[in-house]
Short mmCIF file of C-alpha atoms in Angstrom, two decimals:
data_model
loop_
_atom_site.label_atom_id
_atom_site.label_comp_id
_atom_site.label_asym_id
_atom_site.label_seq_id
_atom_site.Cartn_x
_atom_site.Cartn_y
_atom_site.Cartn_z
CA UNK I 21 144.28 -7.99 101.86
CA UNK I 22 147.69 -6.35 101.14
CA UNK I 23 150.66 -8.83 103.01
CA UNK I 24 154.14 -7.17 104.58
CA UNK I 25 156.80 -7.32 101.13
CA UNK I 26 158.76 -10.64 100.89
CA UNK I 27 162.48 -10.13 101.72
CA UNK I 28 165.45 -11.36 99.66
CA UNK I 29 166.00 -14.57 98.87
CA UNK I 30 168.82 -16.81 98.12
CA UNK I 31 168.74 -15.35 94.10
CA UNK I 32 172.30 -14.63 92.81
CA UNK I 33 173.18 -12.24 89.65
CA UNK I 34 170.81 -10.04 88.59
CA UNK I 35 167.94 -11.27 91.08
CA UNK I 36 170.34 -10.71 94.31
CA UNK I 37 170.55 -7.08 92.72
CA UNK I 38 167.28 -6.62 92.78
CA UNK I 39 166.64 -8.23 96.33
CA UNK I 40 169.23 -5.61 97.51
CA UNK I 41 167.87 -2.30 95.38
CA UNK I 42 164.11 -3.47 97.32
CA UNK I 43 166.22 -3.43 100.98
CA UNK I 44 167.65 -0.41 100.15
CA UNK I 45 164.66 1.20 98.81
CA UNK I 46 161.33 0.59 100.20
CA UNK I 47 158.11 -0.47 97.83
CA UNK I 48 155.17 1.70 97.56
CA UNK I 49 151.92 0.38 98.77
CA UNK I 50 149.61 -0.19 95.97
CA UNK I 51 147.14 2.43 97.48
CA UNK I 52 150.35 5.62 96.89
CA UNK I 53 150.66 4.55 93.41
CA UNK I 54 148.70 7.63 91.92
CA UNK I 55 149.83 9.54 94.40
CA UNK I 56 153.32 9.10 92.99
CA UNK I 57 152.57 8.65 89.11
CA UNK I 58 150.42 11.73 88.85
CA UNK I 59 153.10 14.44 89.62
CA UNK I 60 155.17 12.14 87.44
CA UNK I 61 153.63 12.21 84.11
CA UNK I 62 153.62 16.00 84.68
CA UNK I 63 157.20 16.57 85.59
CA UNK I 64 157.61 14.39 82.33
CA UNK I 65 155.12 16.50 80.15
CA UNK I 66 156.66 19.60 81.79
CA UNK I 67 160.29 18.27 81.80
CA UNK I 68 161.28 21.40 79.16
CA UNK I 69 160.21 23.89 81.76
CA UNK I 70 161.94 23.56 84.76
CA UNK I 71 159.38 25.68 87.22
CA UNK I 72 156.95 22.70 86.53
CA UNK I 73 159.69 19.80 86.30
CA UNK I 74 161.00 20.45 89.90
CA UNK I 75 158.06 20.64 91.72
CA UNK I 76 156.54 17.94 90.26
CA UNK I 77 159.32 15.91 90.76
CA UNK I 78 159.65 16.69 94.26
CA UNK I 79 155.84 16.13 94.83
CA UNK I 80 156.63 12.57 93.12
CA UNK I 81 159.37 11.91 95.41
CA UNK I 82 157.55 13.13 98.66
CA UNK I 83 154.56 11.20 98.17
CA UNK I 84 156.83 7.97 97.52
CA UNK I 85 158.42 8.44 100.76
CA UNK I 86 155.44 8.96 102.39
CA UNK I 87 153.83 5.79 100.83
CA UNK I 88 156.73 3.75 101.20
CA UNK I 89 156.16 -0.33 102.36
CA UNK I 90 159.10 -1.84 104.07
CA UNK I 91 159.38 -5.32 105.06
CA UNK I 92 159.11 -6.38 108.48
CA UNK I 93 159.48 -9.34 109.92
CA UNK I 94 157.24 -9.82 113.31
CA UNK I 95 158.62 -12.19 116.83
CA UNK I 96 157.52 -15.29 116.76
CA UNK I 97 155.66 -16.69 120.10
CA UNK I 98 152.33 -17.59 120.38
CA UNK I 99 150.08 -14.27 122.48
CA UNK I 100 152.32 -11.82 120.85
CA UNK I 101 150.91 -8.08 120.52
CA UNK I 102 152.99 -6.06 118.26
CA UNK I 103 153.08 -2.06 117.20
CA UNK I 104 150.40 -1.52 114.31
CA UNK I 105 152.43 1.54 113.17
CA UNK I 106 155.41 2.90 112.99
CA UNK I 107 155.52 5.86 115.34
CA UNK I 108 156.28 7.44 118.62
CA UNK I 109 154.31 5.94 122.20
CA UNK I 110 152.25 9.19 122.92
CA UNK I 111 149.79 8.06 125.31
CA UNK I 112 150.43 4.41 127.93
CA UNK I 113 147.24 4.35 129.99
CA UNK I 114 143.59 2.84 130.61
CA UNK I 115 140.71 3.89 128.93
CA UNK I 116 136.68 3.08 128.06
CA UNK I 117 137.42 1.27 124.65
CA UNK I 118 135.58 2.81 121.66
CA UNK I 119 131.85 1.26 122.32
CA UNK I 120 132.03 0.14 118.79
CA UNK I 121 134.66 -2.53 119.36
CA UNK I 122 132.10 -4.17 121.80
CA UNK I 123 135.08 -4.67 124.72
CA UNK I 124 132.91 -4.01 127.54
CA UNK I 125 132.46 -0.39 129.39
CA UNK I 126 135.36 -1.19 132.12
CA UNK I 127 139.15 0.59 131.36
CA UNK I 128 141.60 -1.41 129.33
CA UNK I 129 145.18 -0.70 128.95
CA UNK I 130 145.55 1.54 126.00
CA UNK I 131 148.68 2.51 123.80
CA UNK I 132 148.41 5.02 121.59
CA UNK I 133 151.10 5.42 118.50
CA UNK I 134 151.53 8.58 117.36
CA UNK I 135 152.98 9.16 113.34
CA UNK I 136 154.14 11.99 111.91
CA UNK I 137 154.30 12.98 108.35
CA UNK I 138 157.96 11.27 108.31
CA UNK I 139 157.08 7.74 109.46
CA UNK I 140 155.54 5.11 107.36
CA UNK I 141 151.74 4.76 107.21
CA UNK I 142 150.84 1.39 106.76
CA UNK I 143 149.18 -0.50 109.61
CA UNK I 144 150.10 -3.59 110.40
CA UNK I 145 147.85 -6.75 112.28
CA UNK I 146 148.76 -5.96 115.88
CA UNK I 147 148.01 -9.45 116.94
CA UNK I 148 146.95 -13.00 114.79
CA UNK I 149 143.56 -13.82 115.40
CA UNK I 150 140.22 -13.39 113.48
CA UNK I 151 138.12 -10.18 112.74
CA UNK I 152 135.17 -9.36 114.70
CA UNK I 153 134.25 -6.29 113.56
CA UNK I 154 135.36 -3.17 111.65
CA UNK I 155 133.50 0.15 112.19
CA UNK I 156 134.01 3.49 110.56
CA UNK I 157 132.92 6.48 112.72
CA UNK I 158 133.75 10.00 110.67
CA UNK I 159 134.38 13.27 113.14
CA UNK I 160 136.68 15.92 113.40
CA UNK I 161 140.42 16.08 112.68
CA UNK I 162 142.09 17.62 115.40
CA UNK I 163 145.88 17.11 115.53
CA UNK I 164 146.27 13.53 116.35
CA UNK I 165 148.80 14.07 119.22
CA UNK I 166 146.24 15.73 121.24
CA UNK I 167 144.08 13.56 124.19
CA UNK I 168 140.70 14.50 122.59
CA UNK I 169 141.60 13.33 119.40
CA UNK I 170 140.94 9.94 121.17
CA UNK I 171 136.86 10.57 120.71
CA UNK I 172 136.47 13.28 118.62
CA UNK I 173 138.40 12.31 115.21
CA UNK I 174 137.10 10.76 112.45
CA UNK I 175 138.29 6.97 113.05
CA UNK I 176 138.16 3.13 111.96
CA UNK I 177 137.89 0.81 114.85
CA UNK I 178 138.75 -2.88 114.29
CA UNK I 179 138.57 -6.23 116.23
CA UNK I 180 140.25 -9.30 116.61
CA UNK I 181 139.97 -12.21 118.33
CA UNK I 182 142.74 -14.16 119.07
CA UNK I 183 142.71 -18.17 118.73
CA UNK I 184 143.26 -18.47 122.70
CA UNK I 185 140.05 -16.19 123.28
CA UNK I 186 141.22 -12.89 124.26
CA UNK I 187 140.24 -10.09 122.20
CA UNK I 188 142.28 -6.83 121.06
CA UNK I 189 140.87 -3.48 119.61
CA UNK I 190 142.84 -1.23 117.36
CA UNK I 191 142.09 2.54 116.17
CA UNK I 192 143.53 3.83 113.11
CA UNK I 193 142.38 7.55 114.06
CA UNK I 194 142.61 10.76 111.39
CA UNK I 195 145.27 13.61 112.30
CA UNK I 196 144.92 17.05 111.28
CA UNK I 197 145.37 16.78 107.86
CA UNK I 198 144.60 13.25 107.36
CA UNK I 199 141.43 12.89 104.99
CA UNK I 200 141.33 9.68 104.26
CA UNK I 201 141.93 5.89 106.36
CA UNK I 202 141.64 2.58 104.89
CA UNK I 203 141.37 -0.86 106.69
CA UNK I 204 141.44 -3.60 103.77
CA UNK I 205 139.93 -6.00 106.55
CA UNK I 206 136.84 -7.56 106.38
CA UNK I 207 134.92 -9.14 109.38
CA UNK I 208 135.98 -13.04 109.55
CA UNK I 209 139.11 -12.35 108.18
CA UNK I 210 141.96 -14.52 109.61
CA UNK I 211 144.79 -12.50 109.74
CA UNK I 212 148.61 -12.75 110.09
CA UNK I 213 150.61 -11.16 112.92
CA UNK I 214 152.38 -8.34 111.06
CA UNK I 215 150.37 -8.00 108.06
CA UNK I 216 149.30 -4.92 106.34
CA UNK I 217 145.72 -4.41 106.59
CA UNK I 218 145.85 -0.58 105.94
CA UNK I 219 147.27 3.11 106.24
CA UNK I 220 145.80 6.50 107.06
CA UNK I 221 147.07 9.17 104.49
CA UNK I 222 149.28 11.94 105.79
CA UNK I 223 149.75 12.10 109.50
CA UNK I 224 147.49 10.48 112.23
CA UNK I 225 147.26 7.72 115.61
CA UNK I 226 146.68 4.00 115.97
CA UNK I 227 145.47 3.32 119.31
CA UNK I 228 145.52 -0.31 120.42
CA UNK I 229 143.20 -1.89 122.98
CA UNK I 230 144.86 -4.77 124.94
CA UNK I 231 142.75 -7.08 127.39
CA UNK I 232 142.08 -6.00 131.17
CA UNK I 233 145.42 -6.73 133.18
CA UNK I 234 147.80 -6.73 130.29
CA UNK I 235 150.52 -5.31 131.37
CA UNK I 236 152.14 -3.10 128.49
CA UNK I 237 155.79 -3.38 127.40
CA UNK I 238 156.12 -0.18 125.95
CA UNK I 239 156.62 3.31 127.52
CA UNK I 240 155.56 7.05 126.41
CA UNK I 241 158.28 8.42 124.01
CA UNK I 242 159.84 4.99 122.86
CA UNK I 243 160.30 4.84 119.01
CA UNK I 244 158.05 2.19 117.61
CA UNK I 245 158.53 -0.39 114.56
CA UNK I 246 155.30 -1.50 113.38
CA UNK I 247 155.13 -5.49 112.84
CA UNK I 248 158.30 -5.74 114.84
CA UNK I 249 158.43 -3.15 118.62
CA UNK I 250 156.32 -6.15 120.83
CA UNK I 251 153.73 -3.88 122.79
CA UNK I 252 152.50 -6.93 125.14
CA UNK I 253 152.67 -10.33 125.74
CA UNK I 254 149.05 -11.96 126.01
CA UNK I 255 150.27 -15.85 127.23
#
């Protein structure tokens, strides 16, 4: 499973260079790379003729944005839920979890993250703790912003257990031109608060499931930094 990027290190010369240019400018996620070296080789086998050179160029530099893998580095504390994406709070309520992620019929807190074409679309491990189950469901692909979108998208439903015993569910839900989510998890999986266990491709939602009487820490509107925005506090 794909980990956050390392950040810089104590390198000097050359390799402190380097460890700055990868601040400065993002990684791609291994899953973008065609994505980015398709329109490449074309704007370079096109590069005499600019009406091919500049779009493919721009398509190149578009879909490295959109691909782009920052590091992160998540709190520390032990019962610590963090954003899974980076994003916008659309929706702070309670809701009937997903039946697939087996957390009982009875509302549970939900926060919903919504991210636009702009933000970066990895997902990140919301909370450490061990895999339980991961369930594709496919549906429609209604604008991801929207309430029903909830239910009626196609979706990717994942859960963890945490070492203390409470679970969490998390949602990486298809937008409206989304086509395509990925969740490099695999049930038993341990996984590491802040990791990068996936990304849905061009606009979508990640809605995450906390345990009954969680109180959430995050409000509708607030700006969220996946790995890093704490969304609840589970100790």
């Amino acid at each position: 499973m794909a980990r956050r990027p390392k950040g810089p290190d104590a390198r000097t010369g050359v390799g402190h260079l380097i460890d700055l240019f990868n601040q400065t400018v993002p990684p791609i996620h291994p899953r973008g790379i065609p994505f980015v070296a398709a329109p490449a080789a074309v704007a370079v086998l096109g590069r005499s003729k600019p009406w091919i050179l500049r779009p493919a160029m721009a398509l190149a530099g578009a879909s490295a944005l959109f691909f782009r893998h920052p590091s992160r580095v998540p709190p520390t504390g032990a019962g610590l839920v963090v954003a899974p994406a980076d994003g916008t709070i659309a929706i702070v309520d309670e809701m009937i979890p997903h039946p697939e992620l087996g957390l009982g019929d009875q509302p549970l807190p939900r926060i919903c993250t919504f991210l636009s074409v702009f933000d970066v679309h990895v997902q990140r491990v919301p909370i450490a703790g061990r895999v339980l189950s991961v369930v594709h469901k496919p549906g429609e692909f209604l604008s991801a912003d929207l309430p029903e979108a909830s239910t009626a998208n196609e979706r990717t439903s994942m859960t963890i257990a945490t070492p203390e015993g409470p679970q969490v569910g998390v949602v990486q839900i298809a937008g409206l031109i989304a086509r395509r989510i990925v969740n490099d998890a695999e049930v038993g999986h341990d996984l590491v608060l802040g990791d990068t266990y996936g990304l849905i491709r061009f606009g979508s939602r990640v809605d995450v499931f906390l345990p009954a009487g969680t109180v959430p820490k995050v409000s509708v509107g607030q700006r969220a930094i996946g790995a890093e925005t704490v969304f609840a506090d589970l100790s």
